[in-house]
Amino acid sequence: MRFLKIIGHVIGVISCLMVLPSFVISITSAILSFNPIYITYFFTSPYARAVAVAEESGWGSAINILLVNYGAYLIAFAYTFFAVVKIYSWYQIAKEAKE
């Protein structure tokens, strides 16, 4: 069971490293340029990549790219949410122990 937990953390961290930098860049670009369309680029970029792959390799590869990219998005956001919840629970435990 411990091995599966380690594998889950590795997959979560790798997904976060792939997705979150481009998310931060799109949010920052949207705020600094006062153009919220940049946020939609983040969410549509896997589709644009899949279309480019489909033109070269066919839709089988494109569907695979879509599943991998949007899967990484879901894993990264879920892992980030659960990491924040876990860190907050550690904070609460430390706060109670201090008192």
PDB file of N, CA and C in Angstrom:
ATOM      1  N   MET A   1       0.820  -1.194   0.000  1.00  0.00           N
ATOM      2  CA  MET A   1       0.000   0.000   0.000  1.00  0.00           C
ATOM      3  C   MET A   1       0.864   1.258   0.000  1.00  0.00           C
ATOM      4  N   ARG A   2       1.972   1.203   0.720  1.00  0.00           N
ATOM      5  CA  ARG A   2       2.872   2.343   0.781  1.00  0.00           C
ATOM      6  C   ARG A   2       3.469   2.621  -0.602  1.00  0.00           C
ATOM      7  N   PHE A   3       3.753   1.547  -1.352  1.00  0.00           N
ATOM      8  CA  PHE A   3       4.295   1.709  -2.698  1.00  0.00           C
ATOM      9  C   PHE A   3       3.312   2.435  -3.607  1.00  0.00           C
ATOM     10  N   LEU A   4       2.022   2.083  -3.507  1.00  0.00           N
ATOM     11  CA  LEU A   4       1.003   2.753  -4.312  1.00  0.00           C
ATOM     12  C   LEU A   4       0.865   4.224  -3.934  1.00  0.00           C
ATOM     13  N   LYS A   5       1.019   4.530  -2.646  1.00  0.00           N
ATOM     14  CA  LYS A   5       0.958   5.920  -2.209  1.00  0.00           C
ATOM     15  C   LYS A   5       2.125   6.717  -2.798  1.00  0.00           C
ATOM     16  N   ILE A   6       3.305   6.116  -2.817  1.00  0.00           N
ATOM     17  CA  ILE A   6       4.481   6.775  -3.394  1.00  0.00           C
ATOM     18  C   ILE A   6       4.281   6.992  -4.888  1.00  0.00           C
ATOM     19  N   ILE A   7       3.780   5.985  -5.590  1.00  0.00           N
ATOM     20  CA  ILE A   7       3.517   6.116  -7.024  1.00  0.00           C
ATOM     21  C   ILE A   7       2.481   7.212  -7.274  1.00  0.00           C
ATOM     22  N   GLY A   8       1.456   7.287  -6.442  1.00  0.00           N
ATOM     23  CA  GLY A   8       0.441   8.332  -6.572  1.00  0.00           C
ATOM     24  C   GLY A   8       1.035   9.724  -6.386  1.00  0.00           C
ATOM     25  N   HIS A   9       1.931   9.868  -5.408  1.00  0.00           N
ATOM     26  CA  HIS A   9       2.589  11.160  -5.200  1.00  0.00           C
ATOM     27  C   HIS A   9       3.484  11.517  -6.379  1.00  0.00           C
ATOM     28  N   VAL A  10       4.187  10.539  -6.917  1.00  0.00           N
ATOM     29  CA  VAL A  10       5.060  10.794  -8.064  1.00  0.00           C
ATOM     30  C   VAL A  10       4.243  11.253  -9.264  1.00  0.00           C
ATOM     31  N   ILE A  11       3.143  10.571  -9.537  1.00  0.00           N
ATOM     32  CA  ILE A  11       2.278  10.955 -10.658  1.00  0.00           C
ATOM     33  C   ILE A  11       1.686  12.341 -10.419  1.00  0.00           C
ATOM     34  N   GLY A  12       1.270  12.626  -9.200  1.00  0.00           N
ATOM     35  CA  GLY A  12       0.707  13.939  -8.881  1.00  0.00           C
ATOM     36  C   GLY A  12       1.725  15.053  -9.036  1.00  0.00           C
ATOM     37  N   VAL A  13       2.936  14.844  -8.558  1.00  0.00           N
ATOM     38  CA  VAL A  13       3.974  15.877  -8.663  1.00  0.00           C
ATOM     39  C   VAL A  13       4.366  16.097 -10.117  1.00  0.00           C
ATOM     40  N   ILE A  14       4.509  15.030 -10.879  1.00  0.00           N
ATOM     41  CA  ILE A  14       4.871  15.173 -12.295  1.00  0.00           C
ATOM     42  C   ILE A  14       3.771  15.919 -13.055  1.00  0.00           C
ATOM     43  N   SER A  15       2.516  15.593 -12.782  1.00  0.00           N
ATOM     44  CA  SER A  15       1.416  16.300 -13.434  1.00  0.00           C
ATOM     45  C   SER A  15       1.408  17.777 -13.046  1.00  0.00           C
ATOM     46  N   CYS A  16       1.662  18.058 -11.787  1.00  0.00           N
ATOM     47  CA  CYS A  16       1.714  19.463 -11.352  1.00  0.00           C
ATOM     48  C   CYS A  16       2.853  20.206 -12.026  1.00  0.00           C
ATOM     49  N   LEU A  17       3.999  19.558 -12.159  1.00  0.00           N
ATOM     50  CA  LEU A  17       5.134  20.209 -12.812  1.00  0.00           C
ATOM     51  C   LEU A  17       4.873  20.458 -14.290  1.00  0.00           C
ATOM     52  N   MET A  18       4.039  19.633 -14.909  1.00  0.00           N
ATOM     53  CA  MET A  18       3.713  19.826 -16.323  1.00  0.00           C
ATOM     54  C   MET A  18       2.638  20.895 -16.520  1.00  0.00           C
ATOM     55  N   VAL A  19       1.675  20.978 -15.628  1.00  0.00           N
ATOM     56  CA  VAL A  19       0.488  21.797 -15.862  1.00  0.00           C
ATOM     57  C   VAL A  19       0.537  23.156 -15.173  1.00  0.00           C
ATOM     58  N   LEU A  20       0.931  23.204 -13.918  1.00  0.00           N
ATOM     59  CA  LEU A  20       0.797  24.433 -13.151  1.00  0.00           C
ATOM     60  C   LEU A  20       1.629  25.602 -13.662  1.00  0.00           C
ATOM     61  N   PRO A  21       2.850  25.409 -14.183  1.00  0.00           N
ATOM     62  CA  PRO A  21       3.565  26.573 -14.728  1.00  0.00           C
ATOM     63  C   PRO A  21       2.821  27.252 -15.875  1.00  0.00           C
ATOM     64  N   SER A  22       2.262  26.480 -16.790  1.00  0.00           N
ATOM     65  CA  SER A  22       1.520  27.108 -17.886  1.00  0.00           C
ATOM     66  C   SER A  22       0.223  27.739 -17.388  1.00  0.00           C
ATOM     67  N   PHE A  23      -0.367  27.188 -16.332  1.00  0.00           N
ATOM     68  CA  PHE A  23      -1.563  27.790 -15.744  1.00  0.00           C
ATOM     69  C   PHE A  23      -1.225  29.149 -15.130  1.00  0.00           C
ATOM     70  N   VAL A  24      -0.129  29.208 -14.395  1.00  0.00           N
ATOM     71  CA  VAL A  24       0.291  30.470 -13.781  1.00  0.00           C
ATOM     72  C   VAL A  24       0.627  31.495 -14.856  1.00  0.00           C
ATOM     73  N   ILE A  25       1.287  31.062 -15.917  1.00  0.00           N
ATOM     74  CA  ILE A  25       1.636  31.975 -17.010  1.00  0.00           C
ATOM     75  C   ILE A  25       0.368  32.518 -17.674  1.00  0.00           C
ATOM     76  N   SER A  26      -0.619  31.669 -17.912  1.00  0.00           N
ATOM     77  CA  SER A  26      -1.844  32.150 -18.570  1.00  0.00           C
ATOM     78  C   SER A  26      -2.621  33.105 -17.676  1.00  0.00           C
ATOM     79  N   ILE A  27      -2.688  32.820 -16.384  1.00  0.00           N
ATOM     80  CA  ILE A  27      -3.385  33.714 -15.455  1.00  0.00           C
ATOM     81  C   ILE A  27      -2.652  35.050 -15.376  1.00  0.00           C
ATOM     82  N   THR A  28      -1.316  35.008 -15.263  1.00  0.00           N
ATOM     83  CA  THR A  28      -0.530  36.234 -15.175  1.00  0.00           C
ATOM     84  C   THR A  28      -0.658  37.054 -16.454  1.00  0.00           C
ATOM     85  N   SER A  29      -0.597  36.400 -17.602  1.00  0.00           N
ATOM     86  CA  SER A  29      -0.744  37.116 -18.873  1.00  0.00           C
ATOM     87  C   SER A  29      -2.117  37.755 -18.992  1.00  0.00           C
ATOM     88  N   ALA A  30      -3.140  37.050 -18.560  1.00  0.00           N
ATOM     89  CA  ALA A  30      -4.502  37.592 -18.631  1.00  0.00           C
ATOM     90  C   ALA A  30      -4.658  38.811 -17.726  1.00  0.00           C
ATOM     91  N   ILE A  31      -4.067  38.758 -16.550  1.00  0.00           N
ATOM     92  CA  ILE A  31      -4.191  39.873 -15.621  1.00  0.00           C
ATOM     93  C   ILE A  31      -3.374  41.072 -16.090  1.00  0.00           C
ATOM     94  N   LEU A  32      -2.136  40.832 -16.488  1.00  0.00           N
ATOM     95  CA  LEU A  32      -1.262  41.941 -16.863  1.00  0.00           C
ATOM     96  C   LEU A  32      -1.667  42.615 -18.163  1.00  0.00           C
ATOM     97  N   SER A  33      -2.263  41.873 -19.082  1.00  0.00           N
ATOM     98  CA  SER A  33      -2.656  42.485 -20.353  1.00  0.00           C
ATOM     99  C   SER A  33      -4.139  42.860 -20.381  1.00  0.00           C
ATOM    100  N   PHE A  34      -4.841  42.632 -19.281  1.00  0.00           N
ATOM    101  CA  PHE A  34      -6.278  42.912 -19.198  1.00  0.00           C
ATOM    102  C   PHE A  34      -7.040  42.211 -20.320  1.00  0.00           C
ATOM    103  N   ASN A  35      -6.609  40.998 -20.642  1.00  0.00           N
ATOM    104  CA  ASN A  35      -7.229  40.241 -21.724  1.00  0.00           C
ATOM    105  C   ASN A  35      -7.540  38.825 -21.224  1.00  0.00           C
ATOM    106  N   PRO A  36      -8.759  38.557 -20.762  1.00  0.00           N
ATOM    107  CA  PRO A  36      -9.073  37.246 -20.193  1.00  0.00           C
ATOM    108  C   PRO A  36      -9.076  36.103 -21.202  1.00  0.00           C
ATOM    109  N   ILE A  37      -8.934  36.402 -22.479  1.00  0.00           N
ATOM    110  CA  ILE A  37      -8.914  35.334 -23.485  1.00  0.00           C
ATOM    111  C   ILE A  37      -7.701  34.424 -23.295  1.00  0.00           C
ATOM    112  N   TYR A  38      -6.639  34.929 -22.671  1.00  0.00           N
ATOM    113  CA  TYR A  38      -5.443  34.118 -22.446  1.00  0.00           C
ATOM    114  C   TYR A  38      -5.725  32.928 -21.532  1.00  0.00           C
ATOM    115  N   ILE A  39      -6.715  33.056 -20.672  1.00  0.00           N
ATOM    116  CA  ILE A  39      -7.083  31.932 -19.806  1.00  0.00           C
ATOM    117  C   ILE A  39      -7.676  30.800 -20.648  1.00  0.00           C
ATOM    118  N   THR A  40      -8.450  31.160 -21.670  1.00  0.00           N
ATOM    119  CA  THR A  40      -9.031  30.112 -22.511  1.00  0.00           C
ATOM    120  C   THR A  40      -7.960  29.393 -23.330  1.00  0.00           C
ATOM    121  N   TYR A  41      -6.857  30.063 -23.626  1.00  0.00           N
ATOM    122  CA  TYR A  41      -5.768  29.395 -24.339  1.00  0.00           C
ATOM    123  C   TYR A  41      -5.226  28.222 -23.532  1.00  0.00           C
ATOM    124  N   PHE A  42      -5.161  28.390 -22.225  1.00  0.00           N
ATOM    125  CA  PHE A  42      -4.669  27.314 -21.371  1.00  0.00           C
ATOM    126  C   PHE A  42      -5.562  26.081 -21.478  1.00  0.00           C
ATOM    127  N   PHE A  43      -6.868  26.292 -21.473  1.00  0.00           N
ATOM    128  CA  PHE A  43      -7.783  25.160 -21.488  1.00  0.00           C
ATOM    129  C   PHE A  43      -7.981  24.561 -22.880  1.00  0.00           C
ATOM    130  N   THR A  44      -7.693  25.319 -23.926  1.00  0.00           N
ATOM    131  CA  THR A  44      -7.869  24.801 -25.281  1.00  0.00           C
ATOM    132  C   THR A  44      -6.564  24.344 -25.926  1.00  0.00           C
ATOM    133  N   SER A  45      -5.436  24.567 -25.273  1.00  0.00           N
ATOM    134  CA  SER A  45      -4.164  24.175 -25.891  1.00  0.00           C
ATOM    135  C   SER A  45      -4.031  22.658 -26.097  1.00  0.00           C
ATOM    136  N   PRO A  46      -4.528  21.781 -25.206  1.00  0.00           N
ATOM    137  CA  PRO A  46      -4.465  20.353 -25.525  1.00  0.00           C
ATOM    138  C   PRO A  46      -5.258  19.988 -26.778  1.00  0.00           C
ATOM    139  N   TYR A  47      -6.390  20.654 -26.970  1.00  0.00           N
ATOM    140  CA  TYR A  47      -7.186  20.399 -28.171  1.00  0.00           C
ATOM    141  C   TYR A  47      -6.423  20.836 -29.417  1.00  0.00           C
ATOM    142  N   ALA A  48      -5.769  21.991 -29.353  1.00  0.00           N
ATOM    143  CA  ALA A  48      -5.000  22.478 -30.502  1.00  0.00           C
ATOM    144  C   ALA A  48      -3.839  21.533 -30.817  1.00  0.00           C
ATOM    145  N   ARG A  49      -3.194  21.015 -29.783  1.00  0.00           N
ATOM    146  CA  ARG A  49      -2.123  20.039 -30.000  1.00  0.00           C
ATOM    147  C   ARG A  49      -2.667  18.759 -30.615  1.00  0.00           C
ATOM    148  N   ALA A  50      -3.830  18.337 -30.159  1.00  0.00           N
ATOM    149  CA  ALA A  50      -4.426  17.103 -30.683  1.00  0.00           C
ATOM    150  C   ALA A  50      -4.804  17.256 -32.144  1.00  0.00           C
ATOM    151  N   VAL A  51      -5.301  18.407 -32.538  1.00  0.00           N
ATOM    152  CA  VAL A  51      -5.639  18.639 -33.936  1.00  0.00           C
ATOM    153  C   VAL A  51      -4.390  18.591 -34.799  1.00  0.00           C
ATOM    154  N   ALA A  52      -3.301  19.177 -34.303  1.00  0.00           N
ATOM    155  CA  ALA A  52      -2.036  19.134 -35.055  1.00  0.00           C
ATOM    156  C   ALA A  52      -1.533  17.708 -35.196  1.00  0.00           C
ATOM    157  N   VAL A  53      -1.667  16.906 -34.144  1.00  0.00           N
ATOM    158  CA  VAL A  53      -1.248  15.507 -34.206  1.00  0.00           C
ATOM    159  C   VAL A  53      -2.148  14.731 -35.150  1.00  0.00           C
ATOM    160  N   ALA A  54      -3.449  15.035 -35.147  1.00  0.00           N
ATOM    161  CA  ALA A  54      -4.395  14.321 -36.011  1.00  0.00           C
ATOM    162  C   ALA A  54      -4.081  14.555 -37.475  1.00  0.00           C
ATOM    163  N   GLU A  55      -3.626  15.742 -37.822  1.00  0.00           N
ATOM    164  CA  GLU A  55      -3.286  16.018 -39.214  1.00  0.00           C
ATOM    165  C   GLU A  55      -2.098  15.186 -39.679  1.00  0.00           C
ATOM    166  N   GLU A  56      -1.203  14.868 -38.766  1.00  0.00           N
ATOM    167  CA  GLU A  56      -0.010  14.107 -39.129  1.00  0.00           C
ATOM    168  C   GLU A  56      -0.185  12.602 -38.936  1.00  0.00           C
ATOM    169  N   SER A  57      -0.777  12.205 -37.809  1.00  0.00           N
ATOM    170  CA  SER A  57      -0.782  10.788 -37.445  1.00  0.00           C
ATOM    171  C   SER A  57      -2.148  10.134 -37.425  1.00  0.00           C
ATOM    172  N   GLY A  58      -3.203  10.898 -37.470  1.00  0.00           N
ATOM    173  CA  GLY A  58      -4.545  10.323 -37.411  1.00  0.00           C
ATOM    174  C   GLY A  58      -5.203  10.591 -36.073  1.00  0.00           C
ATOM    175  N   TRP A  59      -6.509  10.345 -36.044  1.00  0.00           N
ATOM    176  CA  TRP A  59      -7.275  10.681 -34.853  1.00  0.00           C
ATOM    177  C   TRP A  59      -7.037   9.735 -33.682  1.00  0.00           C
ATOM    178  N   GLY A  60      -6.509   8.550 -33.931  1.00  0.00           N
ATOM    179  CA  GLY A  60      -6.196   7.651 -32.818  1.00  0.00           C
ATOM    180  C   GLY A  60      -5.143   8.248 -31.910  1.00  0.00           C
ATOM    181  N   SER A  61      -4.103   8.784 -32.505  1.00  0.00           N
ATOM    182  CA  SER A  61      -3.059   9.447 -31.725  1.00  0.00           C
ATOM    183  C   SER A  61      -3.573  10.734 -31.104  1.00  0.00           C
ATOM    184  N   ALA A  62      -4.444  11.442 -31.824  1.00  0.00           N
ATOM    185  CA  ALA A  62      -4.983  12.698 -31.301  1.00  0.00           C
ATOM    186  C   ALA A  62      -5.833  12.459 -30.061  1.00  0.00           C
ATOM    187  N   ILE A  63      -6.639  11.417 -30.073  1.00  0.00           N
ATOM    188  CA  ILE A  63      -7.459  11.112 -28.900  1.00  0.00           C
ATOM    189  C   ILE A  63      -6.568  10.734 -27.729  1.00  0.00           C
ATOM    190  N   ASN A  64      -5.492  10.015 -27.998  1.00  0.00           N
ATOM    191  CA  ASN A  64      -4.538   9.679 -26.951  1.00  0.00           C
ATOM    192  C   ASN A  64      -3.920  10.946 -26.357  1.00  0.00           C
ATOM    193  N   ILE A  65      -3.540  11.900 -27.210  1.00  0.00           N
ATOM    194  CA  ILE A  65      -2.965  13.165 -26.727  1.00  0.00           C
ATOM    195  C   ILE A  65      -3.992  13.926 -25.887  1.00  0.00           C
ATOM    196  N   LEU A  66      -5.241  13.955 -26.348  1.00  0.00           N
ATOM    197  CA  LEU A  66      -6.289  14.632 -25.575  1.00  0.00           C
ATOM    198  C   LEU A  66      -6.464  14.010 -24.198  1.00  0.00           C
ATOM    199  N   LEU A  67      -6.538  12.694 -24.155  1.00  0.00           N
ATOM    200  CA  LEU A  67      -6.727  12.019 -22.870  1.00  0.00           C
ATOM    201  C   LEU A  67      -5.552  12.250 -21.934  1.00  0.00           C
ATOM    202  N   VAL A  68      -4.355  12.189 -22.462  1.00  0.00           N
ATOM    203  CA  VAL A  68      -3.168  12.392 -21.617  1.00  0.00           C
ATOM    204  C   VAL A  68      -3.110  13.825 -21.105  1.00  0.00           C
ATOM    205  N   ASN A  69      -3.323  14.795 -21.978  1.00  0.00           N
ATOM    206  CA  ASN A  69      -3.202  16.197 -21.562  1.00  0.00           C
ATOM    207  C   ASN A  69      -4.305  16.609 -20.597  1.00  0.00           C
ATOM    208  N   TYR A  70      -5.560  16.326 -20.933  1.00  0.00           N
ATOM    209  CA  TYR A  70      -6.636  16.698 -20.015  1.00  0.00           C
ATOM    210  C   TYR A  70      -6.596  15.833 -18.756  1.00  0.00           C
ATOM    211  N   GLY A  71      -6.115  14.607 -18.864  1.00  0.00           N
ATOM    212  CA  GLY A  71      -5.913  13.777 -17.675  1.00  0.00           C
ATOM    213  C   GLY A  71      -4.877  14.388 -16.750  1.00  0.00           C
ATOM    214  N   ALA A  72      -3.796  14.912 -17.331  1.00  0.00           N
ATOM    215  CA  ALA A  72      -2.777  15.588 -16.516  1.00  0.00           C
ATOM    216  C   ALA A  72      -3.361  16.827 -15.850  1.00  0.00           C
ATOM    217  N   TYR A  73      -4.239  17.553 -16.563  1.00  0.00           N
ATOM    218  CA  TYR A  73      -4.894  18.718 -15.965  1.00  0.00           C
ATOM    219  C   TYR A  73      -5.705  18.297 -14.742  1.00  0.00           C
ATOM    220  N   LEU A  74      -6.515  17.253 -14.900  1.00  0.00           N
ATOM    221  CA  LEU A  74      -7.356  16.802 -13.786  1.00  0.00           C
ATOM    222  C   LEU A  74      -6.534  16.298 -12.617  1.00  0.00           C
ATOM    223  N   ILE A  75      -5.503  15.510 -12.913  1.00  0.00           N
ATOM    224  CA  ILE A  75      -4.647  14.983 -11.846  1.00  0.00           C
ATOM    225  C   ILE A  75      -3.938  16.117 -11.121  1.00  0.00           C
ATOM    226  N   ALA A  76      -3.417  17.081 -11.868  1.00  0.00           N
ATOM    227  CA  ALA A  76      -2.675  18.188 -11.249  1.00  0.00           C
ATOM    228  C   ALA A  76      -3.577  19.023 -10.346  1.00  0.00           C
ATOM    229  N   PHE A  77      -4.777  19.352 -10.813  1.00  0.00           N
ATOM    230  CA  PHE A  77      -5.660  20.174  -9.986  1.00  0.00           C
ATOM    231  C   PHE A  77      -6.171  19.393  -8.776  1.00  0.00           C
ATOM    232  N   ALA A  78      -6.472  18.121  -8.945  1.00  0.00           N
ATOM    233  CA  ALA A  78      -6.910  17.309  -7.804  1.00  0.00           C
ATOM    234  C   ALA A  78      -5.777  17.138  -6.794  1.00  0.00           C
ATOM    235  N   TYR A  79      -4.572  16.874  -7.288  1.00  0.00           N
ATOM    236  CA  TYR A  79      -3.429  16.692  -6.384  1.00  0.00           C
ATOM    237  C   TYR A  79      -3.116  17.989  -5.645  1.00  0.00           C
ATOM    238  N   THR A  80      -3.197  19.110  -6.329  1.00  0.00           N
ATOM    239  CA  THR A  80      -2.953  20.397  -5.677  1.00  0.00           C
ATOM    240  C   THR A  80      -4.001  20.663  -4.604  1.00  0.00           C
ATOM    241  N   PHE A  81      -5.261  20.375  -4.902  1.00  0.00           N
ATOM    242  CA  PHE A  81      -6.325  20.566  -3.916  1.00  0.00           C
ATOM    243  C   PHE A  81      -6.081  19.699  -2.687  1.00  0.00           C
ATOM    244  N   PHE A  82      -5.795  18.414  -2.893  1.00  0.00           N
ATOM    245  CA  PHE A  82      -5.587  17.530  -1.755  1.00  0.00           C
ATOM    246  C   PHE A  82      -4.314  17.861  -0.994  1.00  0.00           C
ATOM    247  N   ALA A  83      -3.290  18.369  -1.677  1.00  0.00           N
ATOM    248  CA  ALA A  83      -2.067  18.786  -0.991  1.00  0.00           C
ATOM    249  C   ALA A  83      -2.343  20.005  -0.108  1.00  0.00           C
ATOM    250  N   VAL A  84      -3.114  20.951  -0.608  1.00  0.00           N
ATOM    251  CA  VAL A  84      -3.449  22.135   0.191  1.00  0.00           C
ATOM    252  C   VAL A  84      -4.287  21.737   1.404  1.00  0.00           C
ATOM    253  N   VAL A  85      -5.235  20.836   1.221  1.00  0.00           N
ATOM    254  CA  VAL A  85      -6.053  20.365   2.345  1.00  0.00           C
ATOM    255  C   VAL A  85      -5.184  19.652   3.376  1.00  0.00           C
ATOM    256  N   LYS A  86      -4.252  18.836   2.921  1.00  0.00           N
ATOM    257  CA  LYS A  86      -3.366  18.112   3.832  1.00  0.00           C
ATOM    258  C   LYS A  86      -2.461  19.072   4.601  1.00  0.00           C
ATOM    259  N   ILE A  87      -1.898  20.053   3.904  1.00  0.00           N
ATOM    260  CA  ILE A  87      -1.033  21.033   4.568  1.00  0.00           C
ATOM    261  C   ILE A  87      -1.840  21.857   5.577  1.00  0.00           C
ATOM    262  N   TYR A  88      -3.072  22.207   5.242  1.00  0.00           N
ATOM    263  CA  TYR A  88      -3.917  22.944   6.180  1.00  0.00           C
ATOM    264  C   TYR A  88      -4.225  22.099   7.415  1.00  0.00           C
ATOM    265  N   SER A  89      -4.448  20.804   7.231  1.00  0.00           N
ATOM    266  CA  SER A  89      -4.700  19.945   8.399  1.00  0.00           C
ATOM    267  C   SER A  89      -3.452  19.844   9.272  1.00  0.00           C
ATOM    268  N   TRP A  90      -2.268  19.814   8.663  1.00  0.00           N
ATOM    269  CA  TRP A  90      -1.030  19.836   9.456  1.00  0.00           C
ATOM    270  C   TRP A  90      -0.913  21.137  10.231  1.00  0.00           C
ATOM    271  N   TYR A  91      -1.300  22.237   9.600  1.00  0.00           N
ATOM    272  CA  TYR A  91      -1.276  23.542  10.268  1.00  0.00           C
ATOM    273  C   TYR A  91      -2.213  23.542  11.473  1.00  0.00           C
ATOM    274  N   GLN A  92      -3.406  22.990  11.321  1.00  0.00           N
ATOM    275  CA  GLN A  92      -4.354  22.936  12.424  1.00  0.00           C
ATOM    276  C   GLN A  92      -3.828  22.078  13.567  1.00  0.00           C
ATOM    277  N   ILE A  93      -3.193  20.960  13.231  1.00  0.00           N
ATOM    278  CA  ILE A  93      -2.626  20.084  14.267  1.00  0.00           C
ATOM    279  C   ILE A  93      -1.509  20.805  15.007  1.00  0.00           C
ATOM    280  N   ALA A  94      -0.639  21.500  14.278  1.00  0.00           N
ATOM    281  CA  ALA A  94       0.454  22.237  14.906  1.00  0.00           C
ATOM    282  C   ALA A  94      -0.086  23.388  15.760  1.00  0.00           C
ATOM    283  N   LYS A  95      -1.138  24.026  15.316  1.00  0.00           N
ATOM    284  CA  LYS A  95      -1.737  25.132  16.053  1.00  0.00           C
ATOM    285  C   LYS A  95      -2.337  24.635  17.372  1.00  0.00           C
ATOM    286  N   GLU A  96      -3.001  23.469  17.317  1.00  0.00           N
ATOM    287  CA  GLU A  96      -3.570  22.896  18.531  1.00  0.00           C
ATOM    288  C   GLU A  96      -2.481  22.418  19.476  1.00  0.00           C
ATOM    289  N   ALA A  97      -1.395  21.882  18.948  1.00  0.00           N
ATOM    290  CA  ALA A  97      -0.301  21.397  19.788  1.00  0.00           C
ATOM    291  C   ALA A  97       0.416  22.564  20.476  1.00  0.00           C
ATOM    292  N   LYS A  98       0.438  23.704  19.808  1.00  0.00           N
ATOM    293  CA  LYS A  98       1.101  24.889  20.371  1.00  0.00           C
ATOM    294  C   LYS A  98       0.324  25.425  21.568  1.00  0.00           C
ATOM    295  N   GLU A  99      -0.991  25.331  21.508  1.00  0.00           N
ATOM    296  CA  GLU A  99      -1.842  25.848  22.596  1.00  0.00           C
ATOM    297  C   GLU A  99      -1.885  24.896  23.728  1.00  0.00           C
TER     298      GLU A  99
END
